[in-house]
XYZ file of N, CA and C in Angstrom:
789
model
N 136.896 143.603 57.095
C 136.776 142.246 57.601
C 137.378 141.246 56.612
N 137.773 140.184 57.083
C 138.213 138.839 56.143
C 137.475 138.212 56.239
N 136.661 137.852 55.480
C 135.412 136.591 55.361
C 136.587 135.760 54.870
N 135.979 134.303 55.805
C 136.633 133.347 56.016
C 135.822 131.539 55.592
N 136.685 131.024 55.033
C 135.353 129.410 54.997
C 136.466 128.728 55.700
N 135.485 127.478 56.712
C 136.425 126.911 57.289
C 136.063 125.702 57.137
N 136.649 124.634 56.070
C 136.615 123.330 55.465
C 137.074 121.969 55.963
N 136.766 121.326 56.681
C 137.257 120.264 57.442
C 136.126 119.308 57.569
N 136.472 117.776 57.438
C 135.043 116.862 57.193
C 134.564 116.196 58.756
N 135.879 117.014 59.699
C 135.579 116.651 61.070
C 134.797 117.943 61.862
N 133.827 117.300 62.287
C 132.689 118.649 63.233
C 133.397 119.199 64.228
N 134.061 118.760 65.115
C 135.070 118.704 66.084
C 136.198 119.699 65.646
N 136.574 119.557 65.002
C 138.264 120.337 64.258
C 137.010 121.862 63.911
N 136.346 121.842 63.086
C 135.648 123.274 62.639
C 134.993 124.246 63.916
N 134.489 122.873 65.018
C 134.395 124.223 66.085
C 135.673 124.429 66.832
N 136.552 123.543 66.511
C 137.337 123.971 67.535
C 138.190 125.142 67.151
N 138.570 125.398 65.653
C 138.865 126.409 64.907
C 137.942 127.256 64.962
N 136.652 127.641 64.672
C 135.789 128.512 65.176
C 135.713 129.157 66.680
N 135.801 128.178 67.317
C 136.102 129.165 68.496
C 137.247 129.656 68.992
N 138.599 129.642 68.482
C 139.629 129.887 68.689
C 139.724 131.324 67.546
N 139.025 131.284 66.397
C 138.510 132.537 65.890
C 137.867 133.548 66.219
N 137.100 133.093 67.318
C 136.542 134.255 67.628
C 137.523 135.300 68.637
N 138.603 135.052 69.184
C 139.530 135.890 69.541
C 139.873 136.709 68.260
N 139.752 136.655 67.275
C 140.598 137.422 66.221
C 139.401 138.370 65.269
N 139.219 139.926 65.757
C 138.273 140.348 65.918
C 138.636 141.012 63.890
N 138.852 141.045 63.052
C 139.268 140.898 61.617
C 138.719 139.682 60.626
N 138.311 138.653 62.009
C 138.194 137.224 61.185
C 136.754 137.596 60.958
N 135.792 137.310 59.768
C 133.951 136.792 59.794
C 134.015 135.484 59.012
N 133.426 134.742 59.867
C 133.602 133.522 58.832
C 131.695 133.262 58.084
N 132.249 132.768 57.257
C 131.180 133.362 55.842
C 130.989 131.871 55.640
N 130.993 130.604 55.944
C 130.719 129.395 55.690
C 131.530 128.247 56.254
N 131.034 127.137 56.215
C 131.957 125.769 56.414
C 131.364 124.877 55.415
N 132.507 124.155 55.302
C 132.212 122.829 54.365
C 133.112 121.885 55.219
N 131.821 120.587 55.301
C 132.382 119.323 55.383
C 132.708 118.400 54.330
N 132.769 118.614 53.236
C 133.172 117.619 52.147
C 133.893 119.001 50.996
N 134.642 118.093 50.202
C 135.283 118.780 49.124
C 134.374 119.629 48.288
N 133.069 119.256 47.612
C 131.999 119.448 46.855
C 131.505 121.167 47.417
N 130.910 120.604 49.012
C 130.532 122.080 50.075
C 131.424 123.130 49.855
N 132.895 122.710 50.081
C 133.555 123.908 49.759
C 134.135 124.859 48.859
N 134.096 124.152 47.624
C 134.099 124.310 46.087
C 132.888 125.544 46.204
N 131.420 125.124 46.070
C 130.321 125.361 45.988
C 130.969 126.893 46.942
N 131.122 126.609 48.196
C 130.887 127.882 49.130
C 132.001 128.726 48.720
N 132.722 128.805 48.447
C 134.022 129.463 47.676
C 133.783 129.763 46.666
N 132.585 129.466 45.731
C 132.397 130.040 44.637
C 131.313 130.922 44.847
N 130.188 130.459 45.528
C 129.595 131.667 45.921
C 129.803 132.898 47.029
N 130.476 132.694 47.372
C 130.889 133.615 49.430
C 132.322 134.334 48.261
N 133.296 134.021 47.820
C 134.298 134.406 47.002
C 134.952 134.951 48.411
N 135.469 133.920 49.351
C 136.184 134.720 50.458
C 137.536 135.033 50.460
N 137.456 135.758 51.485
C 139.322 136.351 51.501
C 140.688 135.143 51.789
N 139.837 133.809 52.791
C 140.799 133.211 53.136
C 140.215 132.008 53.958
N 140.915 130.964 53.204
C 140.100 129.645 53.485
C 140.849 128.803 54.266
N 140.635 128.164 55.021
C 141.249 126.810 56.548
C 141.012 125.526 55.611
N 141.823 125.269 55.468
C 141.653 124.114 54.283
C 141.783 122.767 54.953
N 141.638 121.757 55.412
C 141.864 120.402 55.882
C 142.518 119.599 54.474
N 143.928 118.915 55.108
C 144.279 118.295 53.434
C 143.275 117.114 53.241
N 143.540 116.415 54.192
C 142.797 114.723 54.343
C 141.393 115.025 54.482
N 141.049 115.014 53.306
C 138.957 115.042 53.670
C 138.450 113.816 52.177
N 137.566 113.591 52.682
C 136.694 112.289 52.063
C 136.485 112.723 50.647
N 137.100 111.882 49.170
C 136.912 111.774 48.104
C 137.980 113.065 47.940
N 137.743 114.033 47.057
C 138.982 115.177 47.064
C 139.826 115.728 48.043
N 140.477 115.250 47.983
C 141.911 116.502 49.163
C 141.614 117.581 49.132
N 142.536 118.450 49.707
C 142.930 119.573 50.102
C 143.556 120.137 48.584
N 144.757 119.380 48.183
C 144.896 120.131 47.000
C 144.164 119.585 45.949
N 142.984 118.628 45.721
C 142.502 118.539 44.571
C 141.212 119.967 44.655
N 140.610 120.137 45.508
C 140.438 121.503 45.808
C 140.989 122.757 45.414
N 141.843 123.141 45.652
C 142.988 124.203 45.011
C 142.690 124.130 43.531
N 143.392 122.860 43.201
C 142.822 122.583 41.534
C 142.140 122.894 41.023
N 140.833 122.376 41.445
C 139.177 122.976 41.177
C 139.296 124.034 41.097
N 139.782 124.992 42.322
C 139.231 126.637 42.286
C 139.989 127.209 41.615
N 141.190 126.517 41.092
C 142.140 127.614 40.294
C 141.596 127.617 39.033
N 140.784 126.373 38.508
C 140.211 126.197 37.062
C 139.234 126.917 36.962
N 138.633 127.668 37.666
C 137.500 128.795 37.459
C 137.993 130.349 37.415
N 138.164 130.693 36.335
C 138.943 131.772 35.433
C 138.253 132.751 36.430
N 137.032 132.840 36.248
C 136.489 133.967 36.937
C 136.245 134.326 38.495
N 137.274 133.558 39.069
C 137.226 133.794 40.245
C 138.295 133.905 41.243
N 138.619 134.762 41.808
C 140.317 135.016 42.720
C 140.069 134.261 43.906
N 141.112 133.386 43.304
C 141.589 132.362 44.885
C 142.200 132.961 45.977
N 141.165 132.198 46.939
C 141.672 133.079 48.162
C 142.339 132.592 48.832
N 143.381 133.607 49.712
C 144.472 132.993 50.493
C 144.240 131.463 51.791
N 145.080 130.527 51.570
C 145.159 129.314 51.859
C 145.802 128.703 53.114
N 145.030 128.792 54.565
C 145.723 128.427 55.420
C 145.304 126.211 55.373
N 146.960 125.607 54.733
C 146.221 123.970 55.084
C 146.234 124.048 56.716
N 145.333 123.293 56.922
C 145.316 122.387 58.506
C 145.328 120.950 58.155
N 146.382 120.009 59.052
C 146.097 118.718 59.086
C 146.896 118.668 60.301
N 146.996 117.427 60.700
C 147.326 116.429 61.670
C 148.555 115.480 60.471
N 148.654 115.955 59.372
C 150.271 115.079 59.378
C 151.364 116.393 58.798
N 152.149 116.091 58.661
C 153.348 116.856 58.634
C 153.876 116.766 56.811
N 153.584 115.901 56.496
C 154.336 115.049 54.982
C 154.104 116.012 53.774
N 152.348 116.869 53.797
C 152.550 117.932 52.766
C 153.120 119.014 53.354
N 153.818 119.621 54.004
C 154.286 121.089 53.724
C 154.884 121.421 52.460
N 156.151 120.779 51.937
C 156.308 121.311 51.033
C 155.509 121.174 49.522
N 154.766 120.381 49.737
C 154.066 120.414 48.442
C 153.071 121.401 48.196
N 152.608 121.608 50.058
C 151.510 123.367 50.373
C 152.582 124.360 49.794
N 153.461 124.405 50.101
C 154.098 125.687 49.835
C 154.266 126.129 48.234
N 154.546 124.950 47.934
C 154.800 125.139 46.559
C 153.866 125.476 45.336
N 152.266 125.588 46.028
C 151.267 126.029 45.529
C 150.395 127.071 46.235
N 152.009 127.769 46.632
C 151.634 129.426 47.643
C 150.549 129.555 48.435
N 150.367 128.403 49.075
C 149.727 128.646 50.326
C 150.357 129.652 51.598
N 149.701 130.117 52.432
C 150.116 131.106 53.263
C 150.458 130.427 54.276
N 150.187 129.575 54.551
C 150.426 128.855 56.000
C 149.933 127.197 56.399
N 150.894 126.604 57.090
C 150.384 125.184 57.583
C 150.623 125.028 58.634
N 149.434 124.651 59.282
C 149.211 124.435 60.763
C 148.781 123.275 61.214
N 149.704 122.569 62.018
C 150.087 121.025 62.149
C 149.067 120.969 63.325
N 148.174 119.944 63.147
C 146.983 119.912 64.408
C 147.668 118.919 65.393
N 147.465 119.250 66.661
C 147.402 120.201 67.412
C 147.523 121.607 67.456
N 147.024 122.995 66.660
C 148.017 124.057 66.443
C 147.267 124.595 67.850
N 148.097 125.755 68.530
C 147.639 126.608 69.841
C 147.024 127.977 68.978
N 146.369 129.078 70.151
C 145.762 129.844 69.418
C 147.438 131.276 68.534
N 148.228 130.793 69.670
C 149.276 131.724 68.897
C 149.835 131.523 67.969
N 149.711 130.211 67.392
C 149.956 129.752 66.673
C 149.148 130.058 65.118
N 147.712 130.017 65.205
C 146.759 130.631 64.870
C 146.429 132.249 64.707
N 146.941 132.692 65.824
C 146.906 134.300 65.625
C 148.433 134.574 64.421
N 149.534 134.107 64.541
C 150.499 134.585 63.803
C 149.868 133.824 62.298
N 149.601 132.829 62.178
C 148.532 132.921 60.864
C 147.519 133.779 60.243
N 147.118 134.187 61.225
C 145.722 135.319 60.626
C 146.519 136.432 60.304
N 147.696 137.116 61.335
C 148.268 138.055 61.066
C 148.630 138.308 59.943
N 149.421 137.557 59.300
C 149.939 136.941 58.214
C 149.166 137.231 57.307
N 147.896 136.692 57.109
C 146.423 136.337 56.428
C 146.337 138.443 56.323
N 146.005 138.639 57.125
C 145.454 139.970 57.059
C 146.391 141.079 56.499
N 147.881 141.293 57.056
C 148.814 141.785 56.416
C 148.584 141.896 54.477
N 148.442 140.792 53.869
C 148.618 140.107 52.896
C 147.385 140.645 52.112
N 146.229 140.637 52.550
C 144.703 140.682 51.780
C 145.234 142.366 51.694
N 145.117 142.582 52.910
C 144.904 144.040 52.950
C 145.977 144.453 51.975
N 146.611 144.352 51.530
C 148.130 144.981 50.827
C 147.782 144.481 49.746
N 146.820 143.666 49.146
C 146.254 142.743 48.178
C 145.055 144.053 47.431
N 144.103 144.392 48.496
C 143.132 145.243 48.050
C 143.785 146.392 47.974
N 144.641 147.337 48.969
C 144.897 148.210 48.535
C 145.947 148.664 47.112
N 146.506 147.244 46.803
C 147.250 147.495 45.661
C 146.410 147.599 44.231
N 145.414 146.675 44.675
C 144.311 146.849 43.769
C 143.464 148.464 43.543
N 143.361 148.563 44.210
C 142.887 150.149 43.952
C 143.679 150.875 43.673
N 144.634 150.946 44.391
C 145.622 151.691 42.977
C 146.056 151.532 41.556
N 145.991 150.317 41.486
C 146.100 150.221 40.451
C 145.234 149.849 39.254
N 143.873 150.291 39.800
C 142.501 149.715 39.426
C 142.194 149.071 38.318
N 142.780 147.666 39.355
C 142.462 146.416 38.545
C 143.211 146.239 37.425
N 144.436 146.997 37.115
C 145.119 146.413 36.008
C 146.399 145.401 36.184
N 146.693 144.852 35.570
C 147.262 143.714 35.355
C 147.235 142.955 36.187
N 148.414 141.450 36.822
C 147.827 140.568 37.927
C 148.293 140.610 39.229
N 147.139 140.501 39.850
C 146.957 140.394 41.416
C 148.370 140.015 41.755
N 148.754 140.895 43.008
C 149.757 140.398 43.521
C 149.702 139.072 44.368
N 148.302 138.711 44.851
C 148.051 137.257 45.119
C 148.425 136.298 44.427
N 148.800 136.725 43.245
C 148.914 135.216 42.647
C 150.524 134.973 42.559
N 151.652 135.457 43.281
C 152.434 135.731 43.531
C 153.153 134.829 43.855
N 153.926 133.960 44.228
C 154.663 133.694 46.105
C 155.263 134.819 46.742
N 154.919 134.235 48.106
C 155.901 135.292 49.039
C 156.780 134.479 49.879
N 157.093 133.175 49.720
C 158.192 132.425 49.813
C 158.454 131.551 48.942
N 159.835 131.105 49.366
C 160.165 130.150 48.390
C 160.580 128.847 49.722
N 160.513 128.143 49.058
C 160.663 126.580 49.831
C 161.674 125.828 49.150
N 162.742 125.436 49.775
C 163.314 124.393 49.174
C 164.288 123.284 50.560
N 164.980 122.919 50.197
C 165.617 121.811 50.819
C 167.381 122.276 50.923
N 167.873 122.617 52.212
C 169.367 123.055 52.198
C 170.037 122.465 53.244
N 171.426 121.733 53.220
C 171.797 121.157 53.618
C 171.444 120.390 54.927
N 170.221 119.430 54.399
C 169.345 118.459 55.678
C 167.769 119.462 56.264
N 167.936 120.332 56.077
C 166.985 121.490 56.039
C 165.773 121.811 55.002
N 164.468 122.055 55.916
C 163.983 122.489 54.626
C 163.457 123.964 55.429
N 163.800 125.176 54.345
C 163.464 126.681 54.385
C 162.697 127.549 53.813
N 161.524 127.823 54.582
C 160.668 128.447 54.084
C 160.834 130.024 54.394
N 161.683 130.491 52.940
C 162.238 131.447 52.990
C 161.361 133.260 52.644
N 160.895 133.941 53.082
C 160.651 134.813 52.835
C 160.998 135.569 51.055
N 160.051 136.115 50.599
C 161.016 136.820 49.260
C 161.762 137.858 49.295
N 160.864 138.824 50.556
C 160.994 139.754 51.047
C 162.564 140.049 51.668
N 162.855 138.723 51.612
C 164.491 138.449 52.421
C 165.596 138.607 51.041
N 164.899 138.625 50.116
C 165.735 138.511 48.849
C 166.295 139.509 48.545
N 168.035 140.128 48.755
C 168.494 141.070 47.874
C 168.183 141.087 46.510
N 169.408 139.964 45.844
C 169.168 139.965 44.503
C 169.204 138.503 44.187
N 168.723 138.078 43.190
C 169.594 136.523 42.381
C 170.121 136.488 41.101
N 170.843 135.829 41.201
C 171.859 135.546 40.243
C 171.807 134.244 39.330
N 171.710 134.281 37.759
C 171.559 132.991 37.269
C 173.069 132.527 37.134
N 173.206 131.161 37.508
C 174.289 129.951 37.222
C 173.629 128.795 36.841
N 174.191 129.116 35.297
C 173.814 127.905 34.302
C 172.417 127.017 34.192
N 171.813 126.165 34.794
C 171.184 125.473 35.161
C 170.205 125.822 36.299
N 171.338 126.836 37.463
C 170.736 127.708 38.553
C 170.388 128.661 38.800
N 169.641 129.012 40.001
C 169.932 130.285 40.295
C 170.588 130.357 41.965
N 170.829 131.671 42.102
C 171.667 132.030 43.392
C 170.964 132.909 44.105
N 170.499 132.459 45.111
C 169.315 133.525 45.738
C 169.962 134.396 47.168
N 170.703 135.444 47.125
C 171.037 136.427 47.873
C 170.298 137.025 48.818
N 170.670 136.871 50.076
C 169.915 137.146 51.283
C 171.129 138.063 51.917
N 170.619 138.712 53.105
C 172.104 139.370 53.784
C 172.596 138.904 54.234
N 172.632 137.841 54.650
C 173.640 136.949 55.598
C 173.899 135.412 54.680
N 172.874 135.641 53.544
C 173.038 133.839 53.211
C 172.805 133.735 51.505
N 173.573 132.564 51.073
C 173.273 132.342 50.107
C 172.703 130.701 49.560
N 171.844 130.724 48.369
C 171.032 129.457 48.450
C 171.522 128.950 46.915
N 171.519 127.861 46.662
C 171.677 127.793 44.998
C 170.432 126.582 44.750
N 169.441 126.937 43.885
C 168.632 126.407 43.830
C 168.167 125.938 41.976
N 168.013 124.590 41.877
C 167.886 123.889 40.276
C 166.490 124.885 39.659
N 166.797 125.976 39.006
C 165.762 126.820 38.316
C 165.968 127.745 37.470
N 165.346 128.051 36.664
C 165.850 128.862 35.577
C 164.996 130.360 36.175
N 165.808 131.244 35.331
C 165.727 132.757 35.784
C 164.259 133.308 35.253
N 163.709 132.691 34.096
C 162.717 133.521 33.444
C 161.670 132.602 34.207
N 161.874 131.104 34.960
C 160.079 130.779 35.571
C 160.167 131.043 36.972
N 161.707 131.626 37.970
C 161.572 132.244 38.760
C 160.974 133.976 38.835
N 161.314 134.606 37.569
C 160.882 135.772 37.578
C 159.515 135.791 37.298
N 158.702 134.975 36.214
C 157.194 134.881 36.546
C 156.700 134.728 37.952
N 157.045 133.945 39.019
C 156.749 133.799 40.121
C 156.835 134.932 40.879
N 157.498 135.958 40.663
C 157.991 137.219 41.521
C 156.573 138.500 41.090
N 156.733 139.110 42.636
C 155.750 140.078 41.884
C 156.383 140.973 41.535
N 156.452 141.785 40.237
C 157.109 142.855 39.379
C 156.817 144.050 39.882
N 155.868 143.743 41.187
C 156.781 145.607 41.847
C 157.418 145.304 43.168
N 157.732 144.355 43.236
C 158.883 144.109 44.482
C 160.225 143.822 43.612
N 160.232 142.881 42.305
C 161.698 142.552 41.661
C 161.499 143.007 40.564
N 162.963 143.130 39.788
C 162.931 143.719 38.657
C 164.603 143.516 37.768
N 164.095 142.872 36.693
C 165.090 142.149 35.925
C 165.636 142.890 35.400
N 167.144 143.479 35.456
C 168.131 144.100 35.344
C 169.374 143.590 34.797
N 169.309 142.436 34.207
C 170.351 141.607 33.262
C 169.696 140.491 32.932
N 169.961 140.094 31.984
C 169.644 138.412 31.742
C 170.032 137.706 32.304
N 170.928 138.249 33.702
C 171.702 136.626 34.630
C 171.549 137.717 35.893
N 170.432 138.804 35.878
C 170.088 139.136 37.542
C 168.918 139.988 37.753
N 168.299 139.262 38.584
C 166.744 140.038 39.326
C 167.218 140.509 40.648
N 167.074 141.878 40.922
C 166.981 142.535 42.327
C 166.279 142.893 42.522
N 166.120 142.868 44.258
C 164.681 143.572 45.211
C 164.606 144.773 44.819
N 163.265 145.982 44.219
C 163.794 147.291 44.348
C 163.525 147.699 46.014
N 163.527 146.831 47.028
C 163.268 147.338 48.309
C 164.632 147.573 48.855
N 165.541 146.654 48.338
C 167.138 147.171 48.365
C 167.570 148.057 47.755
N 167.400 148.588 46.396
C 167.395 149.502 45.199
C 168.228 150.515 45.915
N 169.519 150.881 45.734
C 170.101 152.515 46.336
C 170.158 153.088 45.276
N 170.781 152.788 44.204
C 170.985 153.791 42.989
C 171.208 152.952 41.669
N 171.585 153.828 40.705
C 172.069 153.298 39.465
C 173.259 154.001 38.866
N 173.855 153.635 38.619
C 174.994 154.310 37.872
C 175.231 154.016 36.339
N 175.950 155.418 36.096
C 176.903 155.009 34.811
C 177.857 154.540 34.817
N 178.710 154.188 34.680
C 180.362 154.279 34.669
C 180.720 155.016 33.885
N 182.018 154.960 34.050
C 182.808 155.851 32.940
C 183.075 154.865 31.548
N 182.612 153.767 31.532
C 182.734 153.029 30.224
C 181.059 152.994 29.630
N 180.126 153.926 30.195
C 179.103 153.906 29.428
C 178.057 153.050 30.026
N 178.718 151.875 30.874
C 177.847 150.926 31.464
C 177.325 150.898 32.263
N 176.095 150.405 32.623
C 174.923 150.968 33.762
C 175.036 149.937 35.181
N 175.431 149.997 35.936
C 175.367 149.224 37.160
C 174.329 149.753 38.084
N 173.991 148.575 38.753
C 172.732 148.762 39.979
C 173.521 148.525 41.658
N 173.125 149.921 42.615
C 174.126 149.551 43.360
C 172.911 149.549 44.752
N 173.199 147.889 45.539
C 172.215 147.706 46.435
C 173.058 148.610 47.762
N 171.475 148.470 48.808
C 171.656 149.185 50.032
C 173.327 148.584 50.948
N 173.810 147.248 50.641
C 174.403 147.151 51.243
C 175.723 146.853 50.181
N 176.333 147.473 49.268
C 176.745 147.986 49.098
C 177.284 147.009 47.443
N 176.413 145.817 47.217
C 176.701 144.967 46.184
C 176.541 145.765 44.948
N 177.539 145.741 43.941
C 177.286 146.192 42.826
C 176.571 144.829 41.645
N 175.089 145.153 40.654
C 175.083 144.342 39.949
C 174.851 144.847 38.511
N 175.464 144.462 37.434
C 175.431 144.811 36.461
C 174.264 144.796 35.754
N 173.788 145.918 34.520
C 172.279 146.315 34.406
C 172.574 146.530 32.777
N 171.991 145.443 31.921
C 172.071 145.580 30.241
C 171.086 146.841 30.270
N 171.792 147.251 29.297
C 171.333 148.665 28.450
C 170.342 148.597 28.240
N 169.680 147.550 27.549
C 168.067 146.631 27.400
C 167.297 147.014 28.245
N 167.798 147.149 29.645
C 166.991 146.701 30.721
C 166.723 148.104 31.419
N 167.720 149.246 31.133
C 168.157 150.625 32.031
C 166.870 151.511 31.536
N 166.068 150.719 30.184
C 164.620 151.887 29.696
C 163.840 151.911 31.273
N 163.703 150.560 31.507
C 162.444 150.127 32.422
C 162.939 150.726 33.826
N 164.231 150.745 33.891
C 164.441 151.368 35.389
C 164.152 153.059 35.480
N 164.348 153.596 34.367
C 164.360 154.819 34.180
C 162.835 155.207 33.838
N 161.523 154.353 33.537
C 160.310 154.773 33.658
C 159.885 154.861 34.886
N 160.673 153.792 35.690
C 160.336 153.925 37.317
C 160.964 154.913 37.950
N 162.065 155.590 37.625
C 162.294 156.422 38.562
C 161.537 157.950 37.793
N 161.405 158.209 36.597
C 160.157 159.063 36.123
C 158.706 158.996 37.163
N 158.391 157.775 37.216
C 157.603 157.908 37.888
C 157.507 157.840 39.527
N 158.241 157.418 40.165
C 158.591 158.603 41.274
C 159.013 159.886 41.651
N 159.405 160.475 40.545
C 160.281 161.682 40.405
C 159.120 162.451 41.339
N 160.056 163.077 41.912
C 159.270 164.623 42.997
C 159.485 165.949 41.840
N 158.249 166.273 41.412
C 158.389 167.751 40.527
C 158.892 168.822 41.283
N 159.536 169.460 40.828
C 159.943 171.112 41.521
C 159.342 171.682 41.666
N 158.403 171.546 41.505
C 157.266 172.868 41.242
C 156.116 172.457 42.317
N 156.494 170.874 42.585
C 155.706 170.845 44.336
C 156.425 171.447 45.154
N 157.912 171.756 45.260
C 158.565 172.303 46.384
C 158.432 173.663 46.195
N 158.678 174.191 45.268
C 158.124 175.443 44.844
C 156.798 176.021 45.524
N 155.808 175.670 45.690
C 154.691 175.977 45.951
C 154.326 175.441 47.467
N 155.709 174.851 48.170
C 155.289 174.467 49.333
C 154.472 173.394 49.910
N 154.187 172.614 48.751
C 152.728 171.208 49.317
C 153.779 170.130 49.510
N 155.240 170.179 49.963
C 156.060 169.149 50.770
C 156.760 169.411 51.889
């Protein structure tokens, strides 16, 4: 189940989201808050999977909220659907990896491709956690898009869409299969943002998806290139070829499973 808090200072908006929840048989909702204070409080005790946030509520916002809960060390923030009735924060939601914004009026399909979303995400959240029991950080704390502004446009781009990027000077170059983005950021506070088992820094001027990952090569001059699924070659410092080569150690298929038949 996803225990859920649903935060809004209007009575009206919380049932009307409540009952449009109850179609979504994954959702339990574990509390409401009508003021900023309630939901602080209920989020610290309930510690839920995923909170309906209202931006515009009486004395703290929506993101002075966020704030609050991120300043409590001991506790994992949970995934962030805003709701409002204006349009003006999206990108400022996005940019503090919220999962979703839903412009009121939202319909329930509108709502269901949110939860989907919501649930996809937790679940791939806990099970990464158990594998990797509990060491290093949550892939929640992640983005799984990036947001920016392209010619009159603003794109809320998947990461998942990301071949590779490329640093230029000042920028970076964010490689998609069909598109390219150039965006004012440096390579080392985009790669903190990335989760390190989806990308993986392979030059000082390039991060690639390993979900694209086809191979690696030598050349015949000694030098290690990374060659994606669709057919881009990117160059891979020597520095960098230890860390690719612990990962493919640790996928390696032993012989001695085929040997014995358990594949």
């Amino acid at each position: 189940m996803i225990h859920t808090i649903l935060a809004d200072d209007e009575v009206l908006a919380r049932q009307k989201l409540r009952q449009l929840l109850r179609d979504e048989p994954e959702i339990e909702i574990v509390g409401e808050g009508a003021s900023a204070g309630e939901t602080i409080d209920l989020v610290r005790a309930t510690k839920p999977d995923l909170l309906f946030l209202d931006i515009r509520m009486p004395g703290l916002d929506g993101f002075d909220i966020i704030g609050r809960l991120s300043a409590c060390k001991d506790l994992a923030m949970p995934r962030v659907v805003f709701t409002t009735a204006h349009d003006g924060y999206a990108l400022r939601a996005f940019e503090i990896h919220a999962l979703d914004y839903l412009l009121k009026p939202f319909s329930s399909e509108r709502l269901h491709a949110a939860v989907l979303r919501a649930t996809e995400q937790i679940c791939a959240t806990k099970q990464g956690a158990v594998h990797s029991s509990g060491r290093g950080q949550s892939s929640a704390s992640y983005i799984t898009r990036i947001v920016f502004r392209s010619r009159g446009r603003i794109l809320f781009l998947p990461v998942s869409d990301i071949r590779w990027i490329r640093a230029e000077e000042n920028y970076v170059r964010i490689c998609t299969e069909a598109e390219q983005h150039l965006l004012r950021e440096t390579m080392s506070h985009l790669e903190e943002k990335l989760d390190p088992q989806m990308f993986m820094r392979v030059h000082r001027s390039a991060i690639v998806n390993l979900q694209y990952l086809k191979e690696v090569r030598t050349e015949p001059n000694g030098e290690f290139t990374v060659l994606l699924m669709n057919g881009q070659k990117v160059s891979m410092s020597r520095s960098y070829h230890a860390r690719i080569s612990e990962l493919s150690t640790a996928f390696q298929v032993q012989p001695s499973a085929l040997t014995n038949g358990r594949l």
